[in-house]
Amino acid sequence: MLKSRHILGISHLSPDEISFILDTAQSMKEIMDRPIKKVPPLRGKTIVNLFFEPSTRTKLSFELAAKRLSADTVGIAASTSSVVKGETLIDTARNIEAMRPDIIVMRHSMSGAPHLIANHVESAVINAGDGTNEHPSQALLDLMTVREHFGTLNGLNVTIIGDIAHSRVAHSDIMAFSMMGARVTVCGPATMMPPDPDALGARVCLDLNKAVKDAHVVMALRIQKERQGSLPLFPSEREYARSFGLSRAVTSELRKDAIIMHPGPINRGVEMSPEVADSINSVILEQVTNGVAVRMALFTLLLTDQQKLP
Ligand code: CP
């Protein structure tokens, strides 16, 4: 069982718990390959999806994960909720809680929003991405994808490229890969590095070719214009692509077994060229598939007795 009743961040999990989640996700993936992709363990359970920011992959995969485990799901977006009438986040959470859901999945532009509601509800809360803070289920699906390819996470070199300061994916991934024994390097414009890079627990290398040398895993991040404020952090997208974009020229120098990752959505031609995104080394769509399996595992571990897994 997991020690916490919520999934709020990678820092709340131990390496053993992460391994347990990944092992459970691997067995969930087998269910996804069956002709009938539905099992009963969460029958009678209710999951509320609160997505207060746009999402394709995370929202759909949480919904699909719940449906494949036979849970009932309902969702509401900020634009159609009473938040637009001035209701506070805590009042919204308390009202949802009054309808007795088992899990609330929340994405919010404000860092700490899921942690805030977790203090006010009895339901389990899963952080589906909060501001620039964390995106724990993304990191877990990234770990799963890498572990499937290399059989281990320990001793791997992982390079993450892009807007490290503003990326919740980077924050969760740096913690998760480091906890599981990988060496993480971050790369990008100096303006996109956090003020105290040492606090990251990752090596900082501002030269792309040096940063990806010997990498088993090369992950490009989306440029997050919506979080950068009014002043651009780089001169132009063309300039960014030239210095930090993954092109054929860059990836041709990688290890032969290196894999290319991206959490999505991709800005093709900026973070990576279309040829690299669709190349044989790209595992971007495997990440999406594994996202459903990881979220099935999280629901199962939060809501069922492990001895009764399907
Ligand atoms: N990776 C990710 O969070 O994608 P979405 O924003 O589409 O959910």
Short mmCIF file of N, CA and C and ligand atoms in Angstrom, two decimals, residues 51 54-60 107 128 135 138 141 168-169 222 262-265 295, ligand 1:
data_model
loop_
_atom_site.label_atom_id
_atom_site.label_comp_id
_atom_site.label_asym_id
_atom_site.label_seq_id
_atom_site.Cartn_x
_atom_site.Cartn_y
_atom_site.Cartn_z
N PHE A 51 -10.31 19.83 -14.14
CA PHE A 51 -9.21 20.35 -14.98
C PHE A 51 -9.44 21.84 -15.21
N PRO A 54 -6.04 23.70 -19.72
CA PRO A 54 -6.23 22.78 -20.85
C PRO A 54 -5.39 21.51 -20.70
N SER A 55 -5.90 20.42 -21.25
CA SER A 55 -5.16 19.15 -21.24
C SER A 55 -5.78 18.22 -22.26
N THR A 56 -4.95 17.48 -22.96
CA THR A 56 -5.44 16.39 -23.82
C THR A 56 -5.05 15.06 -23.20
N ARG A 57 -3.73 14.82 -23.10
CA ARG A 57 -3.22 13.52 -22.66
C ARG A 57 -3.63 13.18 -21.21
N THR A 58 -3.36 14.09 -20.29
CA THR A 58 -3.57 13.78 -18.87
C THR A 58 -5.06 13.58 -18.57
N LYS A 59 -5.88 14.48 -19.08
CA LYS A 59 -7.33 14.41 -18.80
C LYS A 59 -7.92 13.13 -19.36
N LEU A 60 -7.64 12.87 -20.65
CA LEU A 60 -8.22 11.69 -21.28
C LEU A 60 -7.71 10.41 -20.64
N ARG A 107 -6.07 19.45 -12.02
CA ARG A 107 -5.03 20.26 -12.69
C ARG A 107 -5.37 21.72 -12.46
N ALA A 128 -2.73 16.49 -11.00
CA ALA A 128 -2.57 16.25 -12.44
C ALA A 128 -1.78 17.38 -13.09
N HIS A 135 4.20 17.48 -11.63
CA HIS A 135 3.28 16.70 -12.45
C HIS A 135 3.65 15.24 -12.21
N GLN A 138 2.96 12.27 -14.65
CA GLN A 138 3.77 12.36 -15.87
C GLN A 138 5.15 11.75 -15.61
N LEU A 141 4.91 7.96 -15.54
CA LEU A 141 4.78 7.34 -16.86
C LEU A 141 6.10 7.46 -17.63
N ARG A 168 6.81 21.95 -14.64
CA ARG A 168 6.45 21.02 -13.57
C ARG A 168 6.87 19.60 -13.93
N VAL A 169 6.89 19.31 -15.26
CA VAL A 169 7.34 17.98 -15.68
C VAL A 169 8.82 17.82 -15.30
N ARG A 222 8.19 21.25 -23.59
CA ARG A 222 7.46 22.29 -24.32
C ARG A 222 7.88 23.68 -23.82
N HIS A 262 9.15 13.34 -25.02
CA HIS A 262 8.55 14.67 -24.90
C HIS A 262 7.21 14.47 -24.20
N PRO A 263 6.89 15.27 -23.17
CA PRO A 263 5.62 15.05 -22.47
C PRO A 263 4.40 15.46 -23.30
N GLY A 264 4.64 16.28 -24.36
CA GLY A 264 3.54 16.80 -25.14
C GLY A 264 2.88 17.97 -24.42
N PRO A 265 2.17 18.81 -25.15
CA PRO A 265 2.10 18.85 -26.61
C PRO A 265 3.39 19.42 -27.21
N ARG A 295 -1.94 5.64 -14.56
CA ARG A 295 -3.09 6.23 -13.85
C ARG A 295 -4.04 5.14 -13.36
N1 CP B 1 1.83 15.85 -20.73
C1 CP B 1 0.74 16.61 -20.47
O1 CP B 1 0.50 17.03 -19.33
O2 CP B 1 -0.06 16.83 -21.56
P1 CP B 1 -1.49 17.54 -21.50
O3 CP B 1 -1.26 18.97 -21.13
O4 CP B 1 -2.10 17.37 -22.87
O5 CP B 1 -2.28 16.84 -20.42
#
